[in-house]
């Protein structure tokens, strides 16, 4: 069907951003994203949706870019064992192994998304089009370029914009990043 009708498919995985506030949930959604990417075998884009509501469920342990880049997830391990939660205490070793598998594949990343931000929706459209290789006809290209920004995706400026507008991380985030970098050395 995709060849006969010239359809281009792209899997779009929306993950509520509030999962970032709980390390156990975040590890779970990253594993689900990885599993989906491997099993569907189609171009795939992951979004952290509702970024405008991210800290209504609790503060982030790290800055937003930590959760969008999905690198160094091992830094979440110390936050997994909660004395009140017997599940996380019992399954800490399993979570450590899941983190290792996700980091070995190094395929998952997220782009922040908020439906109240017009630029965020434009970037989402652009990322989806880029993932499925959609190239518009030359006569359409100029109109689309006027509508959609010219950059290639969610760059650091976009992530910083979301961080500054919707999270309470600023100087504390920089300090945590320095501490995390010193732990890896």
mmCIF file of C-alpha atoms in Angstrom:
data_model
loop_
_atom_site.group_PDB
_atom_site.id
_atom_site.type_symbol
_atom_site.label_atom_id
_atom_site.label_comp_id
_atom_site.label_asym_id
_atom_site.label_seq_id
_atom_site.Cartn_x
_atom_site.Cartn_y
_atom_site.Cartn_z
ATOM 1 C CA UNK A 1 0.000 0.000 0.000
ATOM 2 C CA UNK A 2 2.786 2.466 0.835
ATOM 3 C CA UNK A 3 4.415 1.935 -2.580
ATOM 4 C CA UNK A 4 1.206 1.846 -4.626
ATOM 5 C CA UNK A 5 -0.213 5.047 -3.148
ATOM 6 C CA UNK A 6 3.160 6.705 -2.475
ATOM 7 C CA UNK A 7 2.522 7.017 1.263
ATOM 8 C CA UNK A 8 5.372 7.677 3.624
ATOM 9 C CA UNK A 9 4.841 6.412 7.150
ATOM 10 C CA UNK A 10 6.424 7.670 10.326
ATOM 11 C CA UNK A 11 5.758 6.446 13.855
ATOM 12 C CA UNK A 12 5.210 9.296 16.301
ATOM 13 C CA UNK A 13 5.507 8.352 19.950
ATOM 14 C CA UNK A 14 4.106 10.862 22.433
ATOM 15 C CA UNK A 15 5.261 10.518 26.027
ATOM 16 C CA UNK A 16 3.829 12.750 28.723
ATOM 17 C CA UNK A 17 6.649 14.876 30.070
ATOM 18 C CA UNK A 18 5.525 14.311 33.651
ATOM 19 C CA UNK A 19 7.153 10.855 33.456
ATOM 20 C CA UNK A 20 10.493 12.677 33.716
ATOM 21 C CA UNK A 21 9.731 13.564 37.332
ATOM 22 C CA UNK A 22 9.853 9.884 38.381
ATOM 23 C CA UNK A 23 13.043 7.998 37.404
ATOM 24 C CA UNK A 24 11.260 4.612 37.361
ATOM 25 C CA UNK A 25 8.581 5.870 34.976
ATOM 26 C CA UNK A 26 11.133 7.639 32.798
ATOM 27 C CA UNK A 27 13.197 4.468 32.403
ATOM 28 C CA UNK A 28 10.009 2.599 31.512
ATOM 29 C CA UNK A 29 8.954 5.037 28.799
ATOM 30 C CA UNK A 30 12.450 5.088 27.327
ATOM 31 C CA UNK A 31 12.363 1.276 27.153
ATOM 32 C CA UNK A 32 8.918 1.388 25.525
ATOM 33 C CA UNK A 33 10.203 3.904 22.972
ATOM 34 C CA UNK A 34 13.223 1.724 22.184
ATOM 35 C CA UNK A 35 11.096 -1.409 21.873
ATOM 36 C CA UNK A 36 8.650 0.351 19.572
ATOM 37 C CA UNK A 37 11.466 1.671 17.409
ATOM 38 C CA UNK A 38 12.980 -1.797 17.041
ATOM 39 C CA UNK A 39 9.729 -3.659 16.380
ATOM 40 C CA UNK A 40 7.968 -1.269 14.025
ATOM 41 C CA UNK A 41 11.014 -0.739 11.798
ATOM 42 C CA UNK A 42 9.644 2.536 10.459
ATOM 43 C CA UNK A 43 11.005 6.045 10.800
ATOM 44 C CA UNK A 44 10.303 7.066 14.371
ATOM 45 C CA UNK A 45 10.067 10.367 16.253
ATOM 46 C CA UNK A 46 9.697 10.580 20.044
ATOM 47 C CA UNK A 47 8.170 13.604 21.719
ATOM 48 C CA UNK A 48 7.919 14.651 25.350
ATOM 49 C CA UNK A 49 4.430 16.090 25.185
ATOM 50 C CA UNK A 50 2.869 18.582 27.577
ATOM 51 C CA UNK A 51 6.229 20.191 28.345
ATOM 52 C CA UNK A 52 4.354 23.258 29.530
ATOM 53 C CA UNK A 53 3.022 21.142 32.430
ATOM 54 C CA UNK A 54 6.251 19.283 33.225
ATOM 55 C CA UNK A 55 6.809 20.469 36.795
ATOM 56 C CA UNK A 56 3.212 20.328 37.970
ATOM 57 C CA UNK A 57 3.922 16.732 38.974
ATOM 58 C CA UNK A 58 7.213 17.424 40.740
ATOM 59 C CA UNK A 59 10.653 18.837 40.166
ATOM 60 C CA UNK A 60 13.035 17.304 37.694
ATOM 61 C CA UNK A 61 16.129 15.610 39.098
ATOM 62 C CA UNK A 62 18.180 16.970 36.164
ATOM 63 C CA UNK A 63 17.698 19.588 33.472
ATOM 64 C CA UNK A 64 15.310 19.066 30.563
ATOM 65 C CA UNK A 65 18.140 18.382 28.135
ATOM 66 C CA UNK A 66 19.149 15.333 30.206
ATOM 67 C CA UNK A 67 15.716 13.838 29.491
ATOM 68 C CA UNK A 68 15.575 14.818 25.825
ATOM 69 C CA UNK A 69 19.059 13.562 24.919
ATOM 70 C CA UNK A 70 18.719 10.227 26.795
ATOM 71 C CA UNK A 71 22.435 9.939 27.522
ATOM 72 C CA UNK A 72 24.068 8.971 30.790
ATOM 73 C CA UNK A 73 20.891 7.477 32.214
ATOM 74 C CA UNK A 74 23.058 5.793 34.835
ATOM 75 C CA UNK A 75 22.857 9.103 36.743
ATOM 76 C CA UNK A 76 19.226 8.192 37.525
ATOM 77 C CA UNK A 77 20.215 5.013 39.389
ATOM 78 C CA UNK A 78 20.791 6.702 42.790
ATOM 79 C CA UNK A 79 17.259 8.133 42.612
ATOM 80 C CA UNK A 80 15.622 4.725 42.028
ATOM 81 C CA UNK A 81 15.710 3.314 45.525
ATOM 82 C CA UNK A 82 12.885 4.855 47.491
ATOM 83 C CA UNK A 83 12.494 3.465 50.977
ATOM 84 C CA UNK A 84 8.720 3.954 50.760
ATOM 85 C CA UNK A 85 8.368 2.048 47.484
ATOM 86 C CA UNK A 86 9.138 -1.682 47.811
ATOM 87 C CA UNK A 87 8.804 -2.164 44.031
ATOM 88 C CA UNK A 88 11.656 0.176 43.149
ATOM 89 C CA UNK A 89 13.842 -1.251 45.900
ATOM 90 C CA UNK A 90 13.190 -4.813 44.732
ATOM 91 C CA UNK A 91 13.713 -4.052 41.026
ATOM 92 C CA UNK A 92 16.686 -1.680 41.192
ATOM 93 C CA UNK A 93 19.048 -4.220 39.582
ATOM 94 C CA UNK A 94 16.562 -4.788 36.756
ATOM 95 C CA UNK A 95 16.344 -1.038 36.176
ATOM 96 C CA UNK A 96 20.144 -0.803 36.094
ATOM 97 C CA UNK A 97 20.236 -3.495 33.387
ATOM 98 C CA UNK A 98 17.492 -1.758 31.394
ATOM 99 C CA UNK A 99 19.474 1.495 31.530
ATOM 100 C CA UNK A 100 22.531 -0.359 30.248
ATOM 101 C CA UNK A 101 20.583 -1.858 27.322
ATOM 102 C CA UNK A 102 19.072 1.510 26.364
ATOM 103 C CA UNK A 103 22.476 3.191 26.486
ATOM 104 C CA UNK A 104 24.038 0.379 24.413
ATOM 105 C CA UNK A 105 21.472 0.889 21.633
ATOM 106 C CA UNK A 106 21.787 4.692 21.836
ATOM 107 C CA UNK A 107 18.766 5.184 19.554
ATOM 108 C CA UNK A 108 16.251 7.010 21.729
ATOM 109 C CA UNK A 109 15.951 10.744 22.099
ATOM 110 C CA UNK A 110 13.016 13.038 22.657
ATOM 111 C CA UNK A 111 11.978 16.440 21.398
ATOM 112 C CA UNK A 112 9.961 18.693 23.694
ATOM 113 C CA UNK A 113 6.428 19.406 22.523
ATOM 114 C CA UNK A 114 3.747 21.753 23.732
ATOM 115 C CA UNK A 115 0.550 22.357 21.783
ATOM 116 C CA UNK A 116 0.334 25.871 23.202
ATOM 117 C CA UNK A 117 3.630 26.797 21.509
ATOM 118 C CA UNK A 118 3.270 27.396 17.771
ATOM 119 C CA UNK A 119 7.019 26.998 17.141
ATOM 120 C CA UNK A 120 6.968 23.676 18.962
ATOM 121 C CA UNK A 121 4.268 22.365 16.642
ATOM 122 C CA UNK A 122 6.172 23.622 13.575
ATOM 123 C CA UNK A 123 9.306 21.844 14.768
ATOM 124 C CA UNK A 124 7.279 18.656 15.320
ATOM 125 C CA UNK A 125 5.985 18.779 11.755
ATOM 126 C CA UNK A 126 9.470 19.406 10.446
ATOM 127 C CA UNK A 127 10.963 16.503 12.440
ATOM 128 C CA UNK A 128 8.264 14.121 11.229
ATOM 129 C CA UNK A 129 8.754 15.183 7.610
ATOM 130 C CA UNK A 130 12.507 14.799 7.978
ATOM 131 C CA UNK A 131 12.163 11.333 9.540
ATOM 132 C CA UNK A 132 10.005 9.974 6.732
ATOM 133 C CA UNK A 133 12.123 11.590 4.018
ATOM 134 C CA UNK A 134 9.281 13.653 2.647
ATOM 135 C CA UNK A 135 10.538 16.103 0.050
ATOM 136 C CA UNK A 136 8.007 18.591 -1.209
ATOM 137 C CA UNK A 137 7.641 19.575 -4.822
ATOM 138 C CA UNK A 138 9.714 22.660 -5.779
ATOM 139 C CA UNK A 139 6.622 24.881 -6.144
ATOM 140 C CA UNK A 140 5.506 23.935 -2.606
ATOM 141 C CA UNK A 141 8.952 24.350 -1.059
ATOM 142 C CA UNK A 142 8.914 28.164 -0.808
ATOM 143 C CA UNK A 143 5.510 28.272 0.884
ATOM 144 C CA UNK A 144 6.551 25.580 3.344
ATOM 145 C CA UNK A 145 9.860 27.264 4.142
ATOM 146 C CA UNK A 146 7.984 30.421 5.034
ATOM 147 C CA UNK A 147 5.704 28.443 7.337
ATOM 148 C CA UNK A 148 8.286 26.142 8.968
ATOM 149 C CA UNK A 149 11.555 27.306 10.503
ATOM 150 C CA UNK A 150 14.734 26.549 8.581
ATOM 151 C CA UNK A 151 16.765 24.728 11.238
ATOM 152 C CA UNK A 152 17.111 20.940 11.208
ATOM 153 C CA UNK A 153 15.344 20.037 14.438
ATOM 154 C CA UNK A 154 15.078 20.726 18.117
ATOM 155 C CA UNK A 155 18.329 22.510 18.717
ATOM 156 C CA UNK A 156 19.831 23.500 22.042
ATOM 157 C CA UNK A 157 18.161 26.918 21.881
ATOM 158 C CA UNK A 158 14.715 25.323 21.670
ATOM 159 C CA UNK A 159 15.427 22.996 24.560
ATOM 160 C CA UNK A 160 16.803 25.912 26.590
ATOM 161 C CA UNK A 161 13.647 27.886 25.828
ATOM 162 C CA UNK A 162 11.479 25.076 27.221
ATOM 163 C CA UNK A 163 13.778 24.695 30.223
ATOM 164 C CA UNK A 164 13.637 28.380 31.083
ATOM 165 C CA UNK A 165 9.912 28.771 30.490
ATOM 166 C CA UNK A 166 8.559 25.600 32.100
ATOM 167 C CA UNK A 167 11.119 24.332 34.630
ATOM 168 C CA UNK A 168 12.846 25.790 37.662
ATOM 169 C CA UNK A 169 16.328 24.747 36.570
ATOM 170 C CA UNK A 170 18.928 27.384 35.898
ATOM 171 C CA UNK A 171 22.035 27.684 38.062
ATOM 172 C CA UNK A 172 21.175 24.461 39.891
ATOM 173 C CA UNK A 173 21.130 22.637 36.543
ATOM 174 C CA UNK A 174 24.591 23.904 35.642
ATOM 175 C CA UNK A 175 25.930 22.809 39.040
ATOM 176 C CA UNK A 176 24.396 19.343 38.648
ATOM 177 C CA UNK A 177 25.873 18.991 35.166
ATOM 178 C CA UNK A 178 29.336 19.848 36.498
ATOM 179 C CA UNK A 179 28.897 17.310 39.302
ATOM 180 C CA UNK A 180 27.728 14.649 36.846
ATOM 181 C CA UNK A 181 30.677 15.351 34.550
ATOM 182 C CA UNK A 182 33.106 15.016 37.449
ATOM 183 C CA UNK A 183 31.527 11.651 38.389
ATOM 184 C CA UNK A 184 32.188 10.243 34.910
ATOM 185 C CA UNK A 185 35.877 11.241 34.945
#
